[in-house]
Short mmCIF file of C-alpha atoms and ligand atoms in Angstrom, two decimals:
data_model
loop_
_atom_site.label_atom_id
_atom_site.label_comp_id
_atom_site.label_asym_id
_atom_site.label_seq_id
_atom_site.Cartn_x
_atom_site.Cartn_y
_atom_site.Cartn_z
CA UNK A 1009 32.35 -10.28 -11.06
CA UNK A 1010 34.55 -7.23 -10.06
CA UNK A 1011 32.99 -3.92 -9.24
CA UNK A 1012 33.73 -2.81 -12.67
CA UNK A 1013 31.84 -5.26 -14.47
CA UNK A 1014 28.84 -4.47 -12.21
CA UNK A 1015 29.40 -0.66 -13.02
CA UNK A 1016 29.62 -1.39 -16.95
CA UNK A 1017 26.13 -2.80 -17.09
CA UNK A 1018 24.17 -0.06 -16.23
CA UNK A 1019 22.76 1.22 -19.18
CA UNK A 1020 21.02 4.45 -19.49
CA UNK A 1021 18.82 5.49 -22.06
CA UNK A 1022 17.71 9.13 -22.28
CA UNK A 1023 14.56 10.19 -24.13
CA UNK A 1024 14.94 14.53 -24.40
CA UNK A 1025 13.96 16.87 -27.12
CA UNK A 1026 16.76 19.04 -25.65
CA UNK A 1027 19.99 18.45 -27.33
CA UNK A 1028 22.37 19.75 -25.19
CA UNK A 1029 20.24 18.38 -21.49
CA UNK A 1030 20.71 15.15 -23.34
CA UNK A 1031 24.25 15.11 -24.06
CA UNK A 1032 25.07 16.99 -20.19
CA UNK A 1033 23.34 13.94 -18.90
CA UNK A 1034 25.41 11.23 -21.02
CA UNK A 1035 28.51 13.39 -19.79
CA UNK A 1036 27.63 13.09 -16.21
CA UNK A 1037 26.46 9.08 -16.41
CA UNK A 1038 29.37 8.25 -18.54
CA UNK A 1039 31.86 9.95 -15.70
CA UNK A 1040 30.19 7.62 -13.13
CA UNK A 1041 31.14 4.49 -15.22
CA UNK A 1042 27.16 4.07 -17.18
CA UNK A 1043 26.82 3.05 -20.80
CA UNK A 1044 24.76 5.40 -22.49
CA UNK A 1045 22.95 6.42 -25.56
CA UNK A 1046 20.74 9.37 -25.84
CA UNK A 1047 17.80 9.93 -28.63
CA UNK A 1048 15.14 12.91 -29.28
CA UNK A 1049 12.87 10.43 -30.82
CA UNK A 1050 9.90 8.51 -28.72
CA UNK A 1051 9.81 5.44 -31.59
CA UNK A 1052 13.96 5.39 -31.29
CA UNK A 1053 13.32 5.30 -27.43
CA UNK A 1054 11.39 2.39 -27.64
CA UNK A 1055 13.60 0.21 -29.96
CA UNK A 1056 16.14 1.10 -28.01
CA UNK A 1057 14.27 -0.30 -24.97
CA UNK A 1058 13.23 -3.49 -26.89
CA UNK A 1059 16.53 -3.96 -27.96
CA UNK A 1060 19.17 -2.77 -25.46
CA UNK A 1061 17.36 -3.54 -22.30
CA UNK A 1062 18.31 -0.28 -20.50
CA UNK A 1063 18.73 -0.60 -16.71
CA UNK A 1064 17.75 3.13 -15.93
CA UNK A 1065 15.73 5.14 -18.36
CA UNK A 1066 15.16 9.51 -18.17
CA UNK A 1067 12.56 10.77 -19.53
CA UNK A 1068 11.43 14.44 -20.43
CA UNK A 1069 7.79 15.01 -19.43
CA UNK A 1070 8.07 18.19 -21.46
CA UNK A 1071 8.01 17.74 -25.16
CA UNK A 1072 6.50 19.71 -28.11
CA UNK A 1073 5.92 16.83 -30.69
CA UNK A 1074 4.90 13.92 -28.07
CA UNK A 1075 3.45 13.50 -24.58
CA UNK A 1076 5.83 12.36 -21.99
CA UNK A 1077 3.07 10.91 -20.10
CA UNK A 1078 1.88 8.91 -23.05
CA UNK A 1079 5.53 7.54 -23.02
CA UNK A 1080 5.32 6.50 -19.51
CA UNK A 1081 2.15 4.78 -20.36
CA UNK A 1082 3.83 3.03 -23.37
CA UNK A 1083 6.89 2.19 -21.99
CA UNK A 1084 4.63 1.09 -18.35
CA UNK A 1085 2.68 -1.47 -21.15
CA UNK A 1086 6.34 -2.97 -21.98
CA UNK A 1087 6.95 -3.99 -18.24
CA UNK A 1088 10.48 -3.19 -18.45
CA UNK A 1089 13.01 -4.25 -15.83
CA UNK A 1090 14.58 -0.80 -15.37
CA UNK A 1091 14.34 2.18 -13.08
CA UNK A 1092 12.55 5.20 -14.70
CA UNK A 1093 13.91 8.83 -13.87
CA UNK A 1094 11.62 11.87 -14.96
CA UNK A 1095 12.99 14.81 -15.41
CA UNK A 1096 10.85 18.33 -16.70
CA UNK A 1097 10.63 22.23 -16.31
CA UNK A 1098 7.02 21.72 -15.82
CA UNK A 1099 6.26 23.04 -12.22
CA UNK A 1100 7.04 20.61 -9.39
CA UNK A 1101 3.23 19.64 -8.75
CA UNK A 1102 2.82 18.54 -12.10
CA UNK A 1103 5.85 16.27 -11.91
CA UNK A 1104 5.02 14.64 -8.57
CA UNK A 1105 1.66 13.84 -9.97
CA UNK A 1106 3.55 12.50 -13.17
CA UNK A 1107 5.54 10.38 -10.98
CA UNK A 1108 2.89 8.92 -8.82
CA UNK A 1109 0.61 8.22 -12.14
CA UNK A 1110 3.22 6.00 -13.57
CA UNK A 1111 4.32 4.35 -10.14
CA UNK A 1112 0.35 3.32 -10.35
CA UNK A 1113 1.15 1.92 -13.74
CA UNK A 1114 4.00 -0.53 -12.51
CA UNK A 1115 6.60 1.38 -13.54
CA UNK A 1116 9.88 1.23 -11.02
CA UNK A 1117 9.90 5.23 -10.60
CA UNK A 1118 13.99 5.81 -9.08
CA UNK A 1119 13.30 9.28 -9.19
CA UNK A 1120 11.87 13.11 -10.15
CA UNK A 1121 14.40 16.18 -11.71
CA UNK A 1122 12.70 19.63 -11.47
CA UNK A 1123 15.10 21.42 -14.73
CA UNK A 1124 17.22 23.23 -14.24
CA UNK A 1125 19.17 20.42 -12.39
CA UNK A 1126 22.90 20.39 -11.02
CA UNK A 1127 24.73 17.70 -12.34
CA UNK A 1128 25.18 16.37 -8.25
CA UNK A 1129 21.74 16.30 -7.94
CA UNK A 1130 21.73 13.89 -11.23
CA UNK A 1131 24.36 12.14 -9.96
CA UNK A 1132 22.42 11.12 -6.67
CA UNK A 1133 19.98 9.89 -8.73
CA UNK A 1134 21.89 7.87 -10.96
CA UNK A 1135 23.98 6.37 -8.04
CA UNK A 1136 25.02 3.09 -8.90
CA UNK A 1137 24.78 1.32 -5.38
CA UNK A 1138 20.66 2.48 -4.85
CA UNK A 1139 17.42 1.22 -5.36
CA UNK A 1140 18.54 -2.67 -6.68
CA UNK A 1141 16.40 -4.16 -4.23
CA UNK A 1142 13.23 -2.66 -5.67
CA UNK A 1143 14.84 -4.30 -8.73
CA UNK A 1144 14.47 -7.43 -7.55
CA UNK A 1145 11.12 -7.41 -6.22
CA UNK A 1146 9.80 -6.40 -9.22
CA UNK A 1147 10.92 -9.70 -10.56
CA UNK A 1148 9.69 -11.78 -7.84
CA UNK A 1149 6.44 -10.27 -8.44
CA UNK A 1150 6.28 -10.70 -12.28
CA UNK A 1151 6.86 -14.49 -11.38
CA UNK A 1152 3.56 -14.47 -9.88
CA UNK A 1153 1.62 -13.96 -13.09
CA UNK A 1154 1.36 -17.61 -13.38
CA UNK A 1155 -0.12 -17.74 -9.96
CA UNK A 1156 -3.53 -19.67 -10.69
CA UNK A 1157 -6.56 -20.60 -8.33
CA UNK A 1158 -5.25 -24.65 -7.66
CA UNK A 1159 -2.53 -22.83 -5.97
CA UNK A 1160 -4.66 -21.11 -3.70
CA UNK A 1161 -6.72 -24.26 -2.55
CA UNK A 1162 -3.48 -26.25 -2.31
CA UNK A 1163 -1.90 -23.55 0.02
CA UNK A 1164 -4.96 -23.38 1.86
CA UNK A 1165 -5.08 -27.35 2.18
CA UNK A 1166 -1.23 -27.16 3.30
CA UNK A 1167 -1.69 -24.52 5.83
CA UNK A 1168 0.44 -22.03 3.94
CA UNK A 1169 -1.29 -19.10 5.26
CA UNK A 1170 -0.79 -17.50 8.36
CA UNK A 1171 -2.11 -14.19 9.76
CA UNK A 1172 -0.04 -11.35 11.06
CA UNK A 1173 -1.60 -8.32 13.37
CA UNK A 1174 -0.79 -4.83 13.41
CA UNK A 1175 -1.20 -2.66 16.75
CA UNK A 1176 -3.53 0.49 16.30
CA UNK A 1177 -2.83 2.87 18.85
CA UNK A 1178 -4.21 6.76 20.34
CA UNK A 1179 -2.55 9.34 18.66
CA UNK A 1180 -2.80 11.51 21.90
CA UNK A 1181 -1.08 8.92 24.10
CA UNK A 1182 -0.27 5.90 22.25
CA UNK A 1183 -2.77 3.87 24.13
CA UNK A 1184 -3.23 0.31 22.28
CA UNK A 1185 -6.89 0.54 20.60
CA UNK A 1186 -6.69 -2.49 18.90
CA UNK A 1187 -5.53 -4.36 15.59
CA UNK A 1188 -5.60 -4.57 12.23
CA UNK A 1189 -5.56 -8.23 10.83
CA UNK A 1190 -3.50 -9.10 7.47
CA UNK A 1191 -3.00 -12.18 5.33
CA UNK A 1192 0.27 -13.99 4.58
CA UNK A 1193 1.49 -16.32 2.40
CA UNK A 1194 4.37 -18.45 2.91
CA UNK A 1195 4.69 -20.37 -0.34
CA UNK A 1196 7.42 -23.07 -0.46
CA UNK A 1197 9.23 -22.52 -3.29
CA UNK A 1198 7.66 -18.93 -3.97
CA UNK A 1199 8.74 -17.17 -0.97
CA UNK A 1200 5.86 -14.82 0.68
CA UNK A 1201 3.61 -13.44 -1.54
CA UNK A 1202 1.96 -10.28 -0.54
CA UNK A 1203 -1.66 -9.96 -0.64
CA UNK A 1204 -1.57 -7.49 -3.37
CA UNK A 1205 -0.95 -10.26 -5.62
CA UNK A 1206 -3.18 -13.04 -4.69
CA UNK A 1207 -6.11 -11.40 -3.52
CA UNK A 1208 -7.31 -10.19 -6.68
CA UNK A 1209 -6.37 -14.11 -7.93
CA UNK A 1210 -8.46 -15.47 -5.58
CA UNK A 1211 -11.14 -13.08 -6.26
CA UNK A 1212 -10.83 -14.23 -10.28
CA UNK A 1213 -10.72 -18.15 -9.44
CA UNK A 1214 -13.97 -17.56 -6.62
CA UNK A 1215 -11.73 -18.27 -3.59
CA UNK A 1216 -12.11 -15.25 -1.92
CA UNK A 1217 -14.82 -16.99 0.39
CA UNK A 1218 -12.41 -19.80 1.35
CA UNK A 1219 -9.77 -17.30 2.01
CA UNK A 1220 -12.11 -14.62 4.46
CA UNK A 1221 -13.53 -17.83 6.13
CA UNK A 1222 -10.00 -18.75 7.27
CA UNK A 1223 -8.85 -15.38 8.00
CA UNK A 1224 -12.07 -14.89 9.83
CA UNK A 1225 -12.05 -17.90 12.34
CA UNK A 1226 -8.49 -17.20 13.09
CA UNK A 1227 -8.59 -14.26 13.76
CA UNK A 1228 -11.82 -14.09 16.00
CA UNK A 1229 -10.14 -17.07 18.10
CA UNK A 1230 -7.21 -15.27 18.79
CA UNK A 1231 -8.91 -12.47 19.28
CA UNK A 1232 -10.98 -13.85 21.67
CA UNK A 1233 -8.66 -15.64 23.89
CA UNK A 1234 -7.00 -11.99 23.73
CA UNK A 1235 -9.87 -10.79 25.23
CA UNK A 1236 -10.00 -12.91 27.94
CA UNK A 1237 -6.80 -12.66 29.22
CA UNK A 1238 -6.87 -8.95 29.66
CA UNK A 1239 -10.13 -9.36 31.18
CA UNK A 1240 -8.24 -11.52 33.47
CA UNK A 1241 -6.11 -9.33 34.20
CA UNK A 1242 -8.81 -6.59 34.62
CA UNK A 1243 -7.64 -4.32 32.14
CA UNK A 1244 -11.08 -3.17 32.06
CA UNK A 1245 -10.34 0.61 32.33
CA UNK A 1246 -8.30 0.62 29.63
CA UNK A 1247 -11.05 0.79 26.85
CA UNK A 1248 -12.36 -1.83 24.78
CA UNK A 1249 -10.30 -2.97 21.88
CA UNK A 1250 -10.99 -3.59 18.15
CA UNK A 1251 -9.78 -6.37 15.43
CA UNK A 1252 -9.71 -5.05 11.59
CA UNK A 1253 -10.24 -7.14 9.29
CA UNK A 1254 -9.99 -6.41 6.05
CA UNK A 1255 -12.99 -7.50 3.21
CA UNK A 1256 -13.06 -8.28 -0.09
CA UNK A 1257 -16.15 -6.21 -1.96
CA UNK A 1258 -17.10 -9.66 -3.40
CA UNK A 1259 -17.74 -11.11 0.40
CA UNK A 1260 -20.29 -8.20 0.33
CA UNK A 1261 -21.75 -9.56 -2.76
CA UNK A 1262 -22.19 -13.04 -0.90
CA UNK A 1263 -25.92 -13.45 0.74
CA UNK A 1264 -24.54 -15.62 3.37
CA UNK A 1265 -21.78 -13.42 4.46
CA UNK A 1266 -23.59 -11.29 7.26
CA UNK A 1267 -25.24 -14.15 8.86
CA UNK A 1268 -21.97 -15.55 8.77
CA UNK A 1269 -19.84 -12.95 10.41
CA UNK A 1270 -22.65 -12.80 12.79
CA UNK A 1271 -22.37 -16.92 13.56
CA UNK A 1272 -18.66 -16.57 13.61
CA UNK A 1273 -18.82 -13.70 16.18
CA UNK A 1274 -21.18 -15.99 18.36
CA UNK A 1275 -19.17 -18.77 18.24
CA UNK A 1276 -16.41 -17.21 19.94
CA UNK A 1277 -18.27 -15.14 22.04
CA UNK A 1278 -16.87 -11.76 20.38
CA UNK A 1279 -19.17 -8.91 20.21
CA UNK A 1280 -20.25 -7.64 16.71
CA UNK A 1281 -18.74 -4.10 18.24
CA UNK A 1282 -15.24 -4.75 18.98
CA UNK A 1283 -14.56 -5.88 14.72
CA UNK A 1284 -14.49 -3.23 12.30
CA UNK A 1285 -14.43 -4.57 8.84
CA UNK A 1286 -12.40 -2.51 6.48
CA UNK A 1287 -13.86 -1.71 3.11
CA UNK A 1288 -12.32 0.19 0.04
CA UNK A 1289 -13.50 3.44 -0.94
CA UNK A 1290 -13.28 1.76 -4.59
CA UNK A 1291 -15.13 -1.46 -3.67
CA UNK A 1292 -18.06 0.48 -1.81
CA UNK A 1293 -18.60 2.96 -4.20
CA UNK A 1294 -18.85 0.72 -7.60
CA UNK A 1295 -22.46 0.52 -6.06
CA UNK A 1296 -23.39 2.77 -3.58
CA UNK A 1297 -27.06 1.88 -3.65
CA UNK A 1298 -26.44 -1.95 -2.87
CA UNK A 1299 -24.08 -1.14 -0.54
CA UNK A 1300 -26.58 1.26 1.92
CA UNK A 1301 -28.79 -1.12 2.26
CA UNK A 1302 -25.86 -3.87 3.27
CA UNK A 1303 -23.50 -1.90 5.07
CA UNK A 1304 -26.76 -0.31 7.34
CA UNK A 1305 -27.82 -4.11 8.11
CA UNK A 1306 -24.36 -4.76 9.46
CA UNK A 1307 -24.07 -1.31 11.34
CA UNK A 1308 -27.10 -2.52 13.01
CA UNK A 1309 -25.88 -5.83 14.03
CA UNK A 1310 -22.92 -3.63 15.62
CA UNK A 1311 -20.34 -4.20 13.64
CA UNK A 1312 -18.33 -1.20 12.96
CA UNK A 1313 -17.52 -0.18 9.31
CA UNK A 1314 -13.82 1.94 8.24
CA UNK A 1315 -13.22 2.56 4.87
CA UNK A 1316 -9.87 1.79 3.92
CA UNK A 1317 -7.01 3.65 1.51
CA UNK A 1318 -9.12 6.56 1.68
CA UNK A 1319 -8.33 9.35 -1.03
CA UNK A 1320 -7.05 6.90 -3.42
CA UNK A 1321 -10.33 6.48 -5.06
CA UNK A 1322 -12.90 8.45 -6.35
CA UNK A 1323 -15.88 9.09 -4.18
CA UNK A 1324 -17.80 11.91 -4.11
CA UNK A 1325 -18.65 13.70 -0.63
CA UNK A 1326 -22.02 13.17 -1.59
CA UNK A 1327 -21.58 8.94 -2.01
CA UNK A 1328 -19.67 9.24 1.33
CA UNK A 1329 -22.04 11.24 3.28
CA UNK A 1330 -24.94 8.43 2.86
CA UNK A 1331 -22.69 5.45 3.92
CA UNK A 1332 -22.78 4.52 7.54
CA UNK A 1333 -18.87 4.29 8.71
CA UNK A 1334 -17.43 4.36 11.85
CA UNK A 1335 -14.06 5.25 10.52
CA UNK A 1336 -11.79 6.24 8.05
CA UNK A 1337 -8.26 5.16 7.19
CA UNK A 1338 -6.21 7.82 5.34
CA UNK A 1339 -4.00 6.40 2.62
CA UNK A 1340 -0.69 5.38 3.57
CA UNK A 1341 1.08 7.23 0.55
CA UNK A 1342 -0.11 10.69 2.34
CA UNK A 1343 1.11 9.99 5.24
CA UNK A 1344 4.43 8.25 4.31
CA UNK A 1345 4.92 11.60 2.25
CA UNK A 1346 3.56 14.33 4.51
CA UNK A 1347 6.57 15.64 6.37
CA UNK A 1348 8.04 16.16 2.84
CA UNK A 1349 4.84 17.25 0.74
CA UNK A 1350 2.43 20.26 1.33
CA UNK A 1351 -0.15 18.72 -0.98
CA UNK A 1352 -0.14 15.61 1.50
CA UNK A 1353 -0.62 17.63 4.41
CA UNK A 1354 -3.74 19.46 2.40
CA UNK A 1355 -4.92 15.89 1.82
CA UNK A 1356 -4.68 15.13 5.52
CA UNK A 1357 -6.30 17.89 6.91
CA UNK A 1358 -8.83 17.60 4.70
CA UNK A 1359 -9.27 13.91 5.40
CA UNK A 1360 -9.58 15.01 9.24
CA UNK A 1361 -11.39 17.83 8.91
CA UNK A 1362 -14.36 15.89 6.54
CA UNK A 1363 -14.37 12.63 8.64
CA UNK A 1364 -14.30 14.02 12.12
CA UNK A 1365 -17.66 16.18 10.54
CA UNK A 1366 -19.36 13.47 9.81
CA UNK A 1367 -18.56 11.76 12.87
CA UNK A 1368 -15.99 9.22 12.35
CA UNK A 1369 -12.79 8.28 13.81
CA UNK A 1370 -9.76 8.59 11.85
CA UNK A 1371 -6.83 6.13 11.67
CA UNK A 1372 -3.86 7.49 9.75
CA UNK A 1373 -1.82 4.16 8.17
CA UNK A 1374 2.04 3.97 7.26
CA UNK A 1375 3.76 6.14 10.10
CA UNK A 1376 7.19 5.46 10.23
CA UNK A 1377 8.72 8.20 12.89
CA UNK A 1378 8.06 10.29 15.20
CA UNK A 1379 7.79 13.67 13.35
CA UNK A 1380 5.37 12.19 10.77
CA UNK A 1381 3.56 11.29 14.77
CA UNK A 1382 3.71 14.26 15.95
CA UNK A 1383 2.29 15.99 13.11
CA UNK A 1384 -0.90 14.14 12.61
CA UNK A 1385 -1.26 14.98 16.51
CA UNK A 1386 -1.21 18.39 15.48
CA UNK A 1387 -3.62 18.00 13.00
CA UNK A 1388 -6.23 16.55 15.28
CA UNK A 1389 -5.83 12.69 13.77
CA UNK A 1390 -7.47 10.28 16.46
CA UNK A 1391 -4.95 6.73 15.85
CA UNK A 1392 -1.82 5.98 14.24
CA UNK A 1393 -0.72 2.69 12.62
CA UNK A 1394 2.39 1.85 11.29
CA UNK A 1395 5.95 0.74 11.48
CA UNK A 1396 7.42 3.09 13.93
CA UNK A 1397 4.74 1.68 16.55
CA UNK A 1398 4.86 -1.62 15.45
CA UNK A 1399 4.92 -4.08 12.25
CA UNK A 1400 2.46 -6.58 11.80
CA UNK A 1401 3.66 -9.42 14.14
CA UNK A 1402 2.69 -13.18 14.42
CA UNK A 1403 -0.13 -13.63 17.02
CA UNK A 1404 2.45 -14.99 19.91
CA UNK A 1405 4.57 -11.89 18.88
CA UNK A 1406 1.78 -10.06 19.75
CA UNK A 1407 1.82 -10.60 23.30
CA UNK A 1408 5.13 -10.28 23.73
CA UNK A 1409 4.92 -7.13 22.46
CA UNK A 1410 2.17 -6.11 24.79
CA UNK A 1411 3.94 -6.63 27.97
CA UNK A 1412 6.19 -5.08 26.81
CA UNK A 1413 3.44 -2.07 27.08
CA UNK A 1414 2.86 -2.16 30.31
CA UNK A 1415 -0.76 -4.30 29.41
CA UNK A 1416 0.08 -7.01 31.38
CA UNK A 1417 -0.86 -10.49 29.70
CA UNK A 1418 -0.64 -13.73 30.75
O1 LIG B 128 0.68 -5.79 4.46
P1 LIG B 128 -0.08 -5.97 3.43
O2 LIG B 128 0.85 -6.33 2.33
O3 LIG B 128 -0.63 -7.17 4.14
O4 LIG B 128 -1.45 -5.69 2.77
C1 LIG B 128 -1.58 -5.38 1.42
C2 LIG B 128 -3.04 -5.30 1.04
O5 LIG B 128 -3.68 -6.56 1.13
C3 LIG B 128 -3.82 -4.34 1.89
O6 LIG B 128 -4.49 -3.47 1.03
C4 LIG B 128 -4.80 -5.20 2.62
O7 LIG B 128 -6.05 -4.55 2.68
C5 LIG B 128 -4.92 -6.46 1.76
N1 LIG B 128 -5.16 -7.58 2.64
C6 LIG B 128 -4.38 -8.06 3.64
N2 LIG B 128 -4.97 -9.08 4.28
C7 LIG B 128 -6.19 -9.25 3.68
C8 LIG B 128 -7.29 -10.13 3.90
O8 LIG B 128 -7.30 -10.95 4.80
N3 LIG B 128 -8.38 -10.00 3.07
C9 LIG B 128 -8.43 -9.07 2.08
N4 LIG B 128 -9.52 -9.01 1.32
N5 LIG B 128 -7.42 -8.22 1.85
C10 LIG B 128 -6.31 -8.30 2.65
O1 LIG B 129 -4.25 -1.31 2.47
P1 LIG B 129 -4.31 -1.75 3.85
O2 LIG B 129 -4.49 -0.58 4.72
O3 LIG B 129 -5.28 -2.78 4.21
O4 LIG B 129 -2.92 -2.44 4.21
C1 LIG B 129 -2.06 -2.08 5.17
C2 LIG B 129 -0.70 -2.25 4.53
O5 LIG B 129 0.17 -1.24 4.98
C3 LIG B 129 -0.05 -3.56 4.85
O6 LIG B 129 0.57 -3.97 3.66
C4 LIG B 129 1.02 -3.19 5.87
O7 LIG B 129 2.10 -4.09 5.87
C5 LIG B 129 1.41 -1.81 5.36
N1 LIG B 129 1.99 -0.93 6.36
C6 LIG B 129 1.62 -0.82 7.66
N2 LIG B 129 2.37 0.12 8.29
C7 LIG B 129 3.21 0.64 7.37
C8 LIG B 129 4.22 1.65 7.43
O8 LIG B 129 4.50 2.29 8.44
N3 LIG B 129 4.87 1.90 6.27
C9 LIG B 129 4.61 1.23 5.11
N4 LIG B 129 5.32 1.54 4.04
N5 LIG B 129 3.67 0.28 5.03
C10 LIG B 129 2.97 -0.02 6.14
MN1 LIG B 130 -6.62 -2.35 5.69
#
């Protein structure tokens, strides 16, 4: 297929009550080499989607007779392979919160267009050669619908999964403070499939236990063993270290689980203090009352308790104030955004300044450079996790990458 071909099947398909923004757009894609056709009408937009398949889409947020939000709800509910661009005169807040309410819906968001626009500025966003990959993945994932709960067992049966850990370090410093623990599977004709995908199937088919159990007794073995070789090489004064582990909030649900975690801990000869089990704000909070009385029994046993994604859910101050954790771990979408966005940064500081008063430690997750570092040590954050210090790694890769540190390991 010649370059030519490839440019002649991007389709765009513009949705604008604005005559003459609709046709300046069609100008501008058509001199890059992209099909176009161009309608004021939301029920012509969606034929048109049905029937043409677009590969990029604009939409106007702004509309007197319909909703633009609506639309990106609609066309979200289609599942269409394309990449969405919104454009609107509405105030740059309200788009960015557009944008991020229909990424949430699944939709393949390529971009945001504050009017009045240049026509480079449309241009960047419409450049052919960006943004296929997320394409792809999009399909990958929509494969997985058929994912069912025999799949699960089987990969669990076939030693399919594997864990992967992810270095939490000082943000004053960049001492190691310990690790976050996170699921893979390796499917053999599938590829990986992330977590995102299969958690919530495992949840539906009542796997989840099977699942945590694994995750769990890996994870405190190699822990352990961890353990021991620093203490063997009396690394002593550098601090205790932690191992994260994330939990499902239907583990919580399970009677057995505590005494479990407590066995498991035992068995390895891990103290309850050095794991901090991550919860989400969402799963805590859908009931707060049941949750006290669990999440104080397991505080007492001395295991730690960080509540994960925060500010992605809805808890009150109130709800958070009551429930005993250790930590907090602020969203990775504010911090992958905050050099960039002033309402991230609020977030943040917020975060910080509302965690630290209530006594907890907070982690910061997704930092990918040193700015977004160096920032978060302005703003008082206590550790850092992310790519820049380290992806999550394969257990051996792990120590590799800690003599690499300076922490010397046998
Ligand atoms: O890197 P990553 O794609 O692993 O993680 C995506 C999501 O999957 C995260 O929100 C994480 O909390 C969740 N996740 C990863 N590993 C586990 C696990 O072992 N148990 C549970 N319940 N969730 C996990
Ligand atoms: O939701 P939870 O916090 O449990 O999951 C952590 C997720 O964040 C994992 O999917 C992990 O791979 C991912 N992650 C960790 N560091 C970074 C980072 O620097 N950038 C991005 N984009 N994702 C990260
Ligand atoms: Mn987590």
């Amino acid at each position: 297929m010649t370059a030519n071909n490839k440019q002649a099947e991007r389709r765009l398909l513009i949705l604008d009550d604005e005559k003459d923004i609709g046709q300046m757009i069609e100008a501008i894609a058509r001199d890059s080499g992209v099909v176009t056709r161009f309608t004021t009408d939301a029920e012509h937009f969606f034929v048109g989607v049905g029937d043409w398949t677009p590969t990029d889409v604009i939409i106007d947020l702004m509309m007197p007779d319909m909703d633009g939000v609506q639309v990106l709800r609609r066309l979200a509910k289609v599942e269409p392979d394309c990449r969405v661009i919104i454009i609107s005169g509405a105030g740059n807040r309200i788009l960015q919160a557009a944008g991020r309410s229909a990424g949430e819906h699944g939709l393949n968001i390529h971009g945001i267009l504050p009017k009045p626009f240049s026509p480079s500025q449309l241009r960047e966003l419409l450049d052919v050669s960006t943004s296929l990959t997320r394409h792809t993945n999009k399909k990958t994932s929509r494969d997985l619908v058929l994912l069912r709960g025999g799949d699960i067992e089987k990969g669990l049966a076939e030693k399919q999964f594997s864990l992967v850990y992810q270095p939490k370090v000082d943000c004053r410093g960049g001492k190691l403070n310990g690790f976050e623990v996170l699921l893979r599977w390796y499917h053999p004709e599938r590829g990986t499939i992330p977590p995102d995908r299969f958690i919530a199937v495992a949840e539906r088919y009542g796997l989840i236990g099977s699942l945590t159990d694994f995750v769990l007794k890996e994870a405190f073995a190699w822990f352990s063993a961890l353990m021991q070789r620093c203490r063997r090489n009396d690394q002593a004064e550098e601090g205790p270290l932690f191992l994260s582990v994330n939990i499902s909030s239907l583990s919580l649900e399970d009677p057995g689980f505590e005494q479990m975690l407590v066995d498991y801990c035992a068995s390895v000869g891990l103290p309850p203090s050095a794991l901090m089990l991550e919860l989400t704000e969402t799963n805590t909070m859908k009931d707060p009352t049941g949750s006290l009385d669990l999440l104080t029994r397991l505080r007492i046993k001395g295991f730690q308790l960080s509540i994960d994604d925060f500010g992605t859910g809805y808890s009150s101050m109130l709800q958070l104030v009551r429930l005993p954790f250790s930590e907090m771990k602020i969203d990775k979408s504010f911090v992958l955004s905050a050099l960039h966005s002033e309402e991230s940064r609020t977030v943040i500081k917020s975060i910080i300044d509302l965690g630290h008063n209530l006594g907890m430690t907070i982690t910061a997750e997704g930092v990918e450079n040193q700015a977004t570092w160096d920032y978060l040590q302005e703003a008082d954050c206590d550790l850092l996790q992310g790519f820049y210090i380290a992806e999550p790694m394969s257990g051996e890769a792990v120590l590799a990458w800690l003599t690499q540190l300076d922490l010397k390991v046998e």
